[in-house]
Amino acid sequence: MLAYLIRRLGAVIVMVLVVLLTTFVIFYMLPKWAGQDLAVLFAGKNSGAEQLEGIRQKLGLSDPLLVQFAEFVKGIPFGRDFGSGNNVTHCPSPCLGYSFRTEAPVWETIKDALPVTAAMAVGAAVLWLLGGVAVGVVSALKRGSIWDRSAMVVALSGVSMPIFFTGMIAMGIFVHSLGWLHIDDSLSSNDSIGTWVETLILPWIVLAFLQAAMYARLTRATMLEVLGEDYIRTARAKGVTEPVVIRRHALRSTMTPILTVFGLDLGILMGGAILTETTFNLPGLGREAVQAIDGKDLPMILGVTLCMSLAIAFANLIVDLMYAVIDPRVRLG
Amino acid sequence: MTAPMHDTTTDVDEPAPVAAEATAESKAKKVEGRSLKQIAWNRLKQDKVALAGGIVVVLLVVVSVFAPVLVSLFGHPPNEGNLDQLEDLTNLPKGALGGISGDHLFGVEPNTGRDVFSRIVYGARISMLVAVLAAAVAVVLGTLFGIIAGYFGGWVDAIISRVMDVLLSFPQLLFIIALVSVLPDDLLGLSGSGVRIATLVLVIGLFGWPYIGRIVRGQTLSLREREYVEAARSLGGGSRHILFRELLPNLVAPITVYTTLMIPTNILTEAALSFLGAGVRPPTASWGGMLRDALSVYEHDPMFMVFPGLAIFLTVLAFNLFGDGLRDALDPKGTR
Amino acid sequence: MPTSTKRRFTAGAALVVAALMTTTACGGGGGEEESGEGAGYNAGIGKIANKSNKKGGTLKFIAKQPIDSADPQRAYYGMTWDFMRYYTRTLVTYDTKPGEASNNLVPDLAEAKAEISDDGKTYTYKLREGLTWEDGSKLTSKDIKYGIERIWATEVITGGPAYLKQVLDPKGEYEGPYKDKSKDKLGLKAIETPDDRTIIFKLPKPNSDFENMLAMPSGSPVKQEKDSKAKYANEPFSSGPYKFESYRPGKSLTLVRNKAWKKSSDPIRPALPDKVTVTFSANKEENDKKLIAGEYDIDMNGTGMTQSGRITAMQDHQGNVDNMQTDFIRYVALVTKTKPLDNVDCRKAVFYGTDFAALQKTRGGKLAAGDIATNVLPKAIPGADDYDPYGVLERKGKPDAAKAKESLKKCGKPNGFSTKITARTDNPGEKEAATQLQQDLGKVGIKLEVDTILGSESSSITGSPAVTKKRGYGLVMSGWGPDFPSGQGFAQPLFDSRFIAENGNYNEAQIEDKKIDKYFDDAIGAKSPEDAAKIYTDLNHRVMDLAVWMPFLQEKNITWRGSRVTNVYSSAAYSGRYDYIMLGVK
């Protein structure tokens, strides 16, 4: 078990490094190949040669790519120093550098934005898993009922609706027209739980709507298959009550494929988070990412990418660990 | 937003005889390849909803191809500013429902007065073009790498599988926006909106192929041990021959199904990119771009949001319905 | 249940759901809560709305765009300069009067405006008595010199205007205070500080706008021992009536009273509120809603409300609205190096073919977009007049197809020509305006291809003559405002051939005209601002006659004035923004 964990963690680190290096190449090398000078983008109204050189030095753009990359990676566990001579700023660990645009430490921005995205993603994931599985189970047990049919309707609509359109409609109705909810677009850790819930409830629903129904269909299909299996029949024959059959036996086997799919969907969850944050204008990682990309703010882009890939990698790890819990046949190692 | 193609239509509640029939059919298909198509077509014909989806898809293709004709008949040039259709102070469309009238079937855009109908029609072009071409890129790459990985196995398989895993666990949307925003504007010697379309096709395709690749790899793995492949090998057929003459024809069905299901995903991705400002460059009309513009005024002019939103929704729904039907017809037990 | 029935049901119901959503969404627009009465429509234009000298309370700004830097030597945004008067002082500053009267300079740290030598090369100031820093220490002429010297430290102090450096040390001999070998780090020869209350500037060449340059925050003092270089942007040391309490870049900023500041040393700043807060929040529509709801008082960006916000404001709260005249010009530069725009008649065809009224409408109409511009200088800048060589106003902004065709014939392109126009996607309304221009010019045979670019990248695209040439751009649509209210402060980077740069070039039309260059030299060396203004008038006409730069709007915007705010007026010196230092709350 421990060996497995270590191996997986190693894989996560390698994976994240690959993602980071790719990001680095995309943002440093591509513009260079296209003959663009990054420093010019940050020079503003005056961009004499002297100013440009100053900016290049300040942003560390004059070093070779690999040096810049190594510096960046080193900064995460150990912190790093910026500038030279008598003009040094120390950036403590975990150092992700300073934003090219606002010059704020990237880590500070991420620290503020992360809880919003995390709360949104986790909430939505819970809603879509629980909602999806619950509806799926009911659909399977009450096959052909109105429940069953409505679930199917919502399923296809859900995956066919662009999330930003759903979001705009939801906001149009519940925020602008009815005025039931208020979206706090400067959500921070100082706000009360009530504010968080009020702000995030629509994003949760919208994001969960995208996929929950698909999970319901998947659950329903798997459940029906499982209910036909021999061991369920055996359990029933032994006199185990129906709720126990469902909970102990059927649901457990059903969860394995659901989890597999869920592991694959984490990327969608992140993509959905970016879109949802843009639509609802929430101060999360997604919004920071879009702004950073528009502004070519490399350290911010790297920071956000790092965070998102880490999140995806770790969530996948958790999913894998959960297999073992749910399905006793799975052996880790 | 690249959604994997979930196999969620595995209809286990189909009556048992049908399942038996299916097995019979799959046996039959080994005898004669043609009958599969016929059987599939017969099944598809029975499936009214899938057919409806298919008809909508065909309609969309027609609309995209004949956009200029349609617009000349029912609309205005997509970039023409009908400023007389706007209110003085607010710059919102005159009249109810976003300025819908006989002249402007879907009303006009706020601020510019451009005809929404024409822009939706031209937007369909972009959506279809990008989605279909990106799917094509994904299919070519996915089939090629999937078949190679599955057939050769060993370290080739290991490398390709690893690359696919990495691509699948990237924060994809983030990467696509990032890539699109930095790729040079004079890529491949194209210019204007052509560059962006090419970039979008390449990037979306690049992130889409692992989905096809996995399926193809899995199928190849199971097929390569079959007798007829063995036979071809013992008859001295080269790898190339076996890959493309023997294996590929048997992969056509799943590839077709997943291509059909990949297109709606690509449409959503293209729309999402345009919505985030990383899609086709304005003033070229695109559905996602219209929604982006609508985001700032939809409170005062909701119709401007409704048309592009519905266009995306209906298109994606139609493709999904058709794709599901096609899968049921070609591959009743599903693959996953 | 057979699959097909199920799916038919699905499809049908999906449609119903969609239709339902559509109808509900159409309900649109709920009522906003009233937040007290405004002082009246345009009550802050040319006069003072809610005049009061009541002290106390908290003034609350909101802004979409964060300030570029809180470091006085590194800020370049007009709104930041307006705001900086809360905590930085300069030798001279803009007068605290409504409208164009604000463009006059008045002494701030200095007792009086400069004593200028006869050759126009020496400026001497005497400082006021009792000037202090926020720690109570004395503010001296050396602090001012040190602050200005920081502009030379281009490896750290980036982003701010470089005028003072160019004027005082055009050859770049001084290396900046961080590399300064002298003990007191005051090695710049062009500035002398014979005693703590005297400061003398020695210019190699006279410049009639020199005092304007000193009025920019880059002329602010910085206390040497408090200079934390790059980090100074997070912790500027105050010389004004307020100091930083907390600052989270891009998030929020709070100013509180600076107890060490003495009213007796500062006749300009009334310092009414006890506290000033700024919240940076990216959603402009949402910000407008909060302003209307009374949660915030003023939009610090001062670039006008969004379409959504102004619809609500103009319909329900006209008393809280000011229609401000900014000093911003919306323009199309005609790249003189791109064929066939190297020909003056082809350029004139563009002028005649343009539907100025349509551009105005697309950008929001007369109130939200501004008046049609007929010449290059903003109204408040000396040298502007009503020169209209192409008769735009006579035709009420409509195009003159006949004259356009005639010009095309003269240029040897009777059937028109094709070229590309750039517009920035992230500037609201610009891509729409460019598309509109494409339609209008298309009618006279000039075919445009609209190429949209990202605003953040424009300095390396339209700001690079090489890229402009490579991509064949003929027209560049953009906007421009002055750094200080004079022809030099507005027009030199745009039209002077010596300002053409490889990158970050703003002479986008790539005008190389000896006459224009000479006008600049003459005006800058002129004895009085009045003489300079006359030369700028000639320059203005010259640019218009050459048809190289087509202004189309003198921008106006619709701005929210919170009901609680007192002493509000639009100041021309800050591009029509309210004079932030004057504001109080009820």
Short mmCIF file of N, CA and C in Angstrom, two decimals, chain A residues 79-165:
data_model
loop_
_atom_site.label_atom_id
_atom_site.label_comp_id
_atom_site.label_asym_id
_atom_site.label_seq_id
_atom_site.Cartn_x
_atom_site.Cartn_y
_atom_site.Cartn_z
N GLY A 79 11.83 28.58 -2.02
CA GLY A 79 11.78 30.03 -2.14
C GLY A 79 12.92 30.48 -3.03
N ARG A 80 12.90 31.72 -3.46
CA ARG A 80 13.99 32.19 -4.32
C ARG A 80 14.17 33.70 -4.20
N ASP A 81 15.31 34.18 -4.71
CA ASP A 81 15.57 35.60 -4.67
C ASP A 81 15.42 36.21 -6.05
N PHE A 82 14.79 37.35 -6.12
CA PHE A 82 14.65 38.05 -7.38
C PHE A 82 15.59 39.24 -7.41
N GLY A 83 16.05 39.59 -8.60
CA GLY A 83 16.90 40.75 -8.74
C GLY A 83 18.34 40.37 -8.43
N SER A 84 19.22 41.39 -8.49
CA SER A 84 20.62 41.11 -8.28
C SER A 84 21.27 42.29 -7.57
N GLY A 85 22.48 42.08 -7.13
CA GLY A 85 23.23 43.15 -6.47
C GLY A 85 22.56 43.57 -5.17
N ASN A 86 22.46 44.88 -5.00
CA ASN A 86 21.88 45.37 -3.74
C ASN A 86 20.37 45.51 -3.84
N ASN A 87 19.82 44.86 -4.84
CA ASN A 87 18.41 45.06 -5.15
C ASN A 87 17.71 43.72 -5.21
N VAL A 88 17.64 43.05 -4.06
CA VAL A 88 17.13 41.69 -4.04
C VAL A 88 15.83 41.61 -3.25
N THR A 89 14.86 40.90 -3.83
CA THR A 89 13.64 40.64 -3.10
C THR A 89 13.57 39.14 -2.86
N HIS A 90 13.32 38.77 -1.63
CA HIS A 90 13.20 37.35 -1.36
C HIS A 90 11.73 36.95 -1.43
N CYS A 91 11.53 35.86 -2.13
CA CYS A 91 10.16 35.34 -2.28
C CYS A 91 10.13 34.02 -1.53
N PRO A 92 9.43 33.98 -0.40
CA PRO A 92 9.48 32.77 0.44
C PRO A 92 8.72 31.61 -0.18
N SER A 93 9.08 30.40 0.25
CA SER A 93 8.41 29.19 -0.23
C SER A 93 6.97 29.17 0.27
N PRO A 94 5.99 28.69 -0.47
CA PRO A 94 6.09 28.21 -1.85
C PRO A 94 6.11 29.39 -2.83
N CYS A 95 7.23 29.62 -3.46
CA CYS A 95 7.35 30.78 -4.32
C CYS A 95 6.94 30.44 -5.75
N LEU A 96 5.94 31.12 -6.24
CA LEU A 96 5.53 30.93 -7.63
C LEU A 96 5.85 32.18 -8.43
N GLY A 97 6.68 33.03 -7.86
CA GLY A 97 7.05 34.25 -8.57
C GLY A 97 6.06 35.37 -8.35
N TYR A 98 6.29 36.46 -9.07
CA TYR A 98 5.42 37.62 -8.97
C TYR A 98 4.70 37.84 -10.29
N SER A 99 3.47 38.25 -10.20
CA SER A 99 2.70 38.54 -11.40
C SER A 99 3.40 39.61 -12.24
N PHE A 100 3.45 39.38 -13.55
CA PHE A 100 4.03 40.39 -14.44
C PHE A 100 3.19 41.67 -14.41
N ARG A 101 1.90 41.53 -14.21
CA ARG A 101 1.01 42.68 -14.32
C ARG A 101 0.90 43.45 -13.00
N THR A 102 0.50 42.75 -11.94
CA THR A 102 0.23 43.47 -10.70
C THR A 102 1.42 43.43 -9.76
N GLU A 103 2.41 42.59 -10.06
CA GLU A 103 3.58 42.41 -9.22
C GLU A 103 3.25 41.86 -7.84
N ALA A 104 2.03 41.39 -7.67
CA ALA A 104 1.68 40.73 -6.42
C ALA A 104 2.25 39.32 -6.47
N PRO A 105 2.62 38.75 -5.31
CA PRO A 105 3.10 37.36 -5.32
C PRO A 105 1.98 36.45 -5.84
N VAL A 106 2.35 35.58 -6.77
CA VAL A 106 1.35 34.70 -7.39
C VAL A 106 0.68 33.83 -6.34
N TRP A 107 1.50 33.34 -5.40
CA TRP A 107 0.96 32.45 -4.38
C TRP A 107 -0.16 33.12 -3.59
N GLU A 108 0.01 34.43 -3.31
CA GLU A 108 -1.03 35.15 -2.55
C GLU A 108 -2.35 35.16 -3.33
N THR A 109 -2.24 35.45 -4.61
CA THR A 109 -3.45 35.49 -5.44
C THR A 109 -4.11 34.12 -5.48
N ILE A 110 -3.26 33.09 -5.65
CA ILE A 110 -3.81 31.74 -5.73
C ILE A 110 -4.45 31.33 -4.41
N LYS A 111 -3.80 31.75 -3.33
CA LYS A 111 -4.33 31.41 -2.01
C LYS A 111 -5.74 31.99 -1.83
N ASP A 112 -5.94 33.18 -2.41
CA ASP A 112 -7.26 33.78 -2.30
C ASP A 112 -8.27 33.12 -3.24
N ALA A 113 -7.78 32.71 -4.41
CA ALA A 113 -8.70 32.22 -5.43
C ALA A 113 -9.04 30.74 -5.24
N LEU A 114 -8.08 30.01 -4.70
CA LEU A 114 -8.24 28.56 -4.59
C LEU A 114 -9.49 28.12 -3.84
N PRO A 115 -9.75 28.71 -2.66
CA PRO A 115 -10.94 28.24 -1.92
C PRO A 115 -12.23 28.38 -2.73
N VAL A 116 -12.32 29.42 -3.54
CA VAL A 116 -13.55 29.63 -4.31
C VAL A 116 -13.72 28.49 -5.31
N THR A 117 -12.64 28.23 -6.07
CA THR A 117 -12.73 27.16 -7.07
C THR A 117 -12.93 25.80 -6.39
N ALA A 118 -12.19 25.60 -5.30
CA ALA A 118 -12.31 24.32 -4.61
C ALA A 118 -13.73 24.12 -4.11
N ALA A 119 -14.27 25.15 -3.46
CA ALA A 119 -15.62 25.03 -2.92
C ALA A 119 -16.61 24.77 -4.05
N MET A 120 -16.39 25.46 -5.16
CA MET A 120 -17.32 25.29 -6.27
C MET A 120 -17.20 23.88 -6.87
N ALA A 121 -15.95 23.46 -7.11
CA ALA A 121 -15.74 22.17 -7.77
C ALA A 121 -16.18 21.02 -6.86
N VAL A 122 -15.79 21.07 -5.61
CA VAL A 122 -16.14 19.98 -4.72
C VAL A 122 -17.65 19.92 -4.53
N GLY A 123 -18.25 21.08 -4.29
CA GLY A 123 -19.70 21.12 -4.11
C GLY A 123 -20.42 20.55 -5.33
N ALA A 124 -19.98 21.00 -6.49
CA ALA A 124 -20.63 20.53 -7.71
C ALA A 124 -20.41 19.04 -7.90
N ALA A 125 -19.17 18.58 -7.60
CA ALA A 125 -18.87 17.16 -7.78
C ALA A 125 -19.74 16.31 -6.85
N VAL A 126 -19.87 16.75 -5.61
CA VAL A 126 -20.70 16.02 -4.67
C VAL A 126 -22.14 15.97 -5.16
N LEU A 127 -22.60 17.15 -5.59
CA LEU A 127 -23.97 17.24 -6.06
C LEU A 127 -24.19 16.33 -7.27
N TRP A 128 -23.21 16.34 -8.18
CA TRP A 128 -23.41 15.56 -9.41
C TRP A 128 -23.26 14.07 -9.14
N LEU A 129 -22.36 13.70 -8.21
CA LEU A 129 -22.23 12.28 -7.89
C LEU A 129 -23.45 11.78 -7.10
N LEU A 130 -23.74 12.49 -5.99
CA LEU A 130 -24.85 12.05 -5.15
C LEU A 130 -26.15 12.11 -5.91
N GLY A 131 -26.39 13.28 -6.52
CA GLY A 131 -27.63 13.46 -7.27
C GLY A 131 -27.73 12.42 -8.37
N GLY A 132 -26.66 12.28 -9.11
CA GLY A 132 -26.67 11.36 -10.24
C GLY A 132 -26.93 9.94 -9.79
N VAL A 133 -26.19 9.51 -8.76
CA VAL A 133 -26.35 8.13 -8.30
C VAL A 133 -27.74 7.91 -7.71
N ALA A 134 -28.20 8.87 -6.90
CA ALA A 134 -29.50 8.70 -6.27
C ALA A 134 -30.59 8.57 -7.33
N VAL A 135 -30.56 9.50 -8.29
CA VAL A 135 -31.58 9.46 -9.33
C VAL A 135 -31.46 8.17 -10.13
N GLY A 136 -30.21 7.79 -10.39
CA GLY A 136 -30.00 6.57 -11.17
C GLY A 136 -30.56 5.35 -10.46
N VAL A 137 -30.33 5.26 -9.16
CA VAL A 137 -30.82 4.12 -8.41
C VAL A 137 -32.34 4.08 -8.44
N VAL A 138 -32.93 5.26 -8.18
CA VAL A 138 -34.39 5.30 -8.19
C VAL A 138 -34.91 4.92 -9.57
N SER A 139 -34.26 5.45 -10.60
CA SER A 139 -34.69 5.12 -11.97
C SER A 139 -34.61 3.63 -12.22
N ALA A 140 -33.54 3.03 -11.73
CA ALA A 140 -33.35 1.60 -11.97
C ALA A 140 -34.42 0.79 -11.26
N LEU A 141 -34.72 1.22 -10.03
CA LEU A 141 -35.69 0.45 -9.25
C LEU A 141 -37.10 0.69 -9.75
N LYS A 142 -37.36 1.90 -10.21
CA LYS A 142 -38.71 2.20 -10.70
C LYS A 142 -38.64 2.39 -12.20
N ARG A 143 -38.17 1.39 -12.88
CA ARG A 143 -37.99 1.48 -14.30
C ARG A 143 -39.28 1.85 -15.02
N GLY A 144 -39.20 2.78 -15.95
CA GLY A 144 -40.37 3.12 -16.75
C GLY A 144 -41.29 4.12 -16.10
N SER A 145 -41.04 4.47 -14.83
CA SER A 145 -41.91 5.43 -14.17
C SER A 145 -41.63 6.84 -14.69
N ILE A 146 -42.41 7.77 -14.19
CA ILE A 146 -42.24 9.16 -14.62
C ILE A 146 -40.85 9.67 -14.20
N TRP A 147 -40.40 9.20 -13.05
CA TRP A 147 -39.06 9.48 -12.54
C TRP A 147 -38.01 9.12 -13.57
N ASP A 148 -38.12 7.89 -13.94
CA ASP A 148 -37.18 7.31 -14.88
C ASP A 148 -37.11 8.15 -16.14
N ARG A 149 -38.30 8.47 -16.67
CA ARG A 149 -38.32 9.19 -17.94
C ARG A 149 -37.78 10.61 -17.79
N SER A 150 -38.20 11.30 -16.74
CA SER A 150 -37.73 12.68 -16.60
C SER A 150 -36.22 12.70 -16.46
N ALA A 151 -35.69 11.72 -15.75
CA ALA A 151 -34.24 11.67 -15.57
C ALA A 151 -33.55 11.60 -16.92
N MET A 152 -34.11 10.80 -17.81
CA MET A 152 -33.51 10.66 -19.13
C MET A 152 -33.57 11.98 -19.91
N VAL A 153 -34.70 12.68 -19.76
CA VAL A 153 -34.86 13.96 -20.45
C VAL A 153 -33.76 14.93 -20.01
N VAL A 154 -33.64 15.05 -18.70
CA VAL A 154 -32.67 16.01 -18.18
C VAL A 154 -31.25 15.60 -18.58
N ALA A 155 -31.03 14.29 -18.66
CA ALA A 155 -29.69 13.82 -18.98
C ALA A 155 -29.17 14.40 -20.29
N LEU A 156 -29.95 14.23 -21.34
CA LEU A 156 -29.47 14.69 -22.63
C LEU A 156 -29.46 16.22 -22.72
N SER A 157 -30.42 16.88 -22.11
CA SER A 157 -30.40 18.34 -22.11
C SER A 157 -29.15 18.82 -21.41
N GLY A 158 -28.85 18.17 -20.29
CA GLY A 158 -27.70 18.60 -19.49
C GLY A 158 -26.42 18.62 -20.30
N VAL A 159 -26.11 17.52 -20.97
CA VAL A 159 -24.85 17.49 -21.70
C VAL A 159 -24.89 18.33 -22.96
N SER A 160 -26.10 18.67 -23.41
CA SER A 160 -26.17 19.42 -24.66
C SER A 160 -26.18 20.93 -24.45
N MET A 161 -26.36 21.36 -23.21
CA MET A 161 -26.41 22.80 -22.95
C MET A 161 -25.02 23.31 -22.69
N PRO A 162 -24.61 24.38 -23.36
CA PRO A 162 -23.34 24.98 -22.98
C PRO A 162 -23.49 25.55 -21.56
N ILE A 163 -22.51 25.28 -20.75
CA ILE A 163 -22.63 25.62 -19.33
C ILE A 163 -22.80 27.12 -19.12
N PHE A 164 -22.21 27.92 -20.03
CA PHE A 164 -22.35 29.37 -19.83
C PHE A 164 -23.74 29.86 -20.17
N PHE A 165 -24.40 29.14 -21.08
CA PHE A 165 -25.78 29.49 -21.42
C PHE A 165 -26.69 29.13 -20.24
#
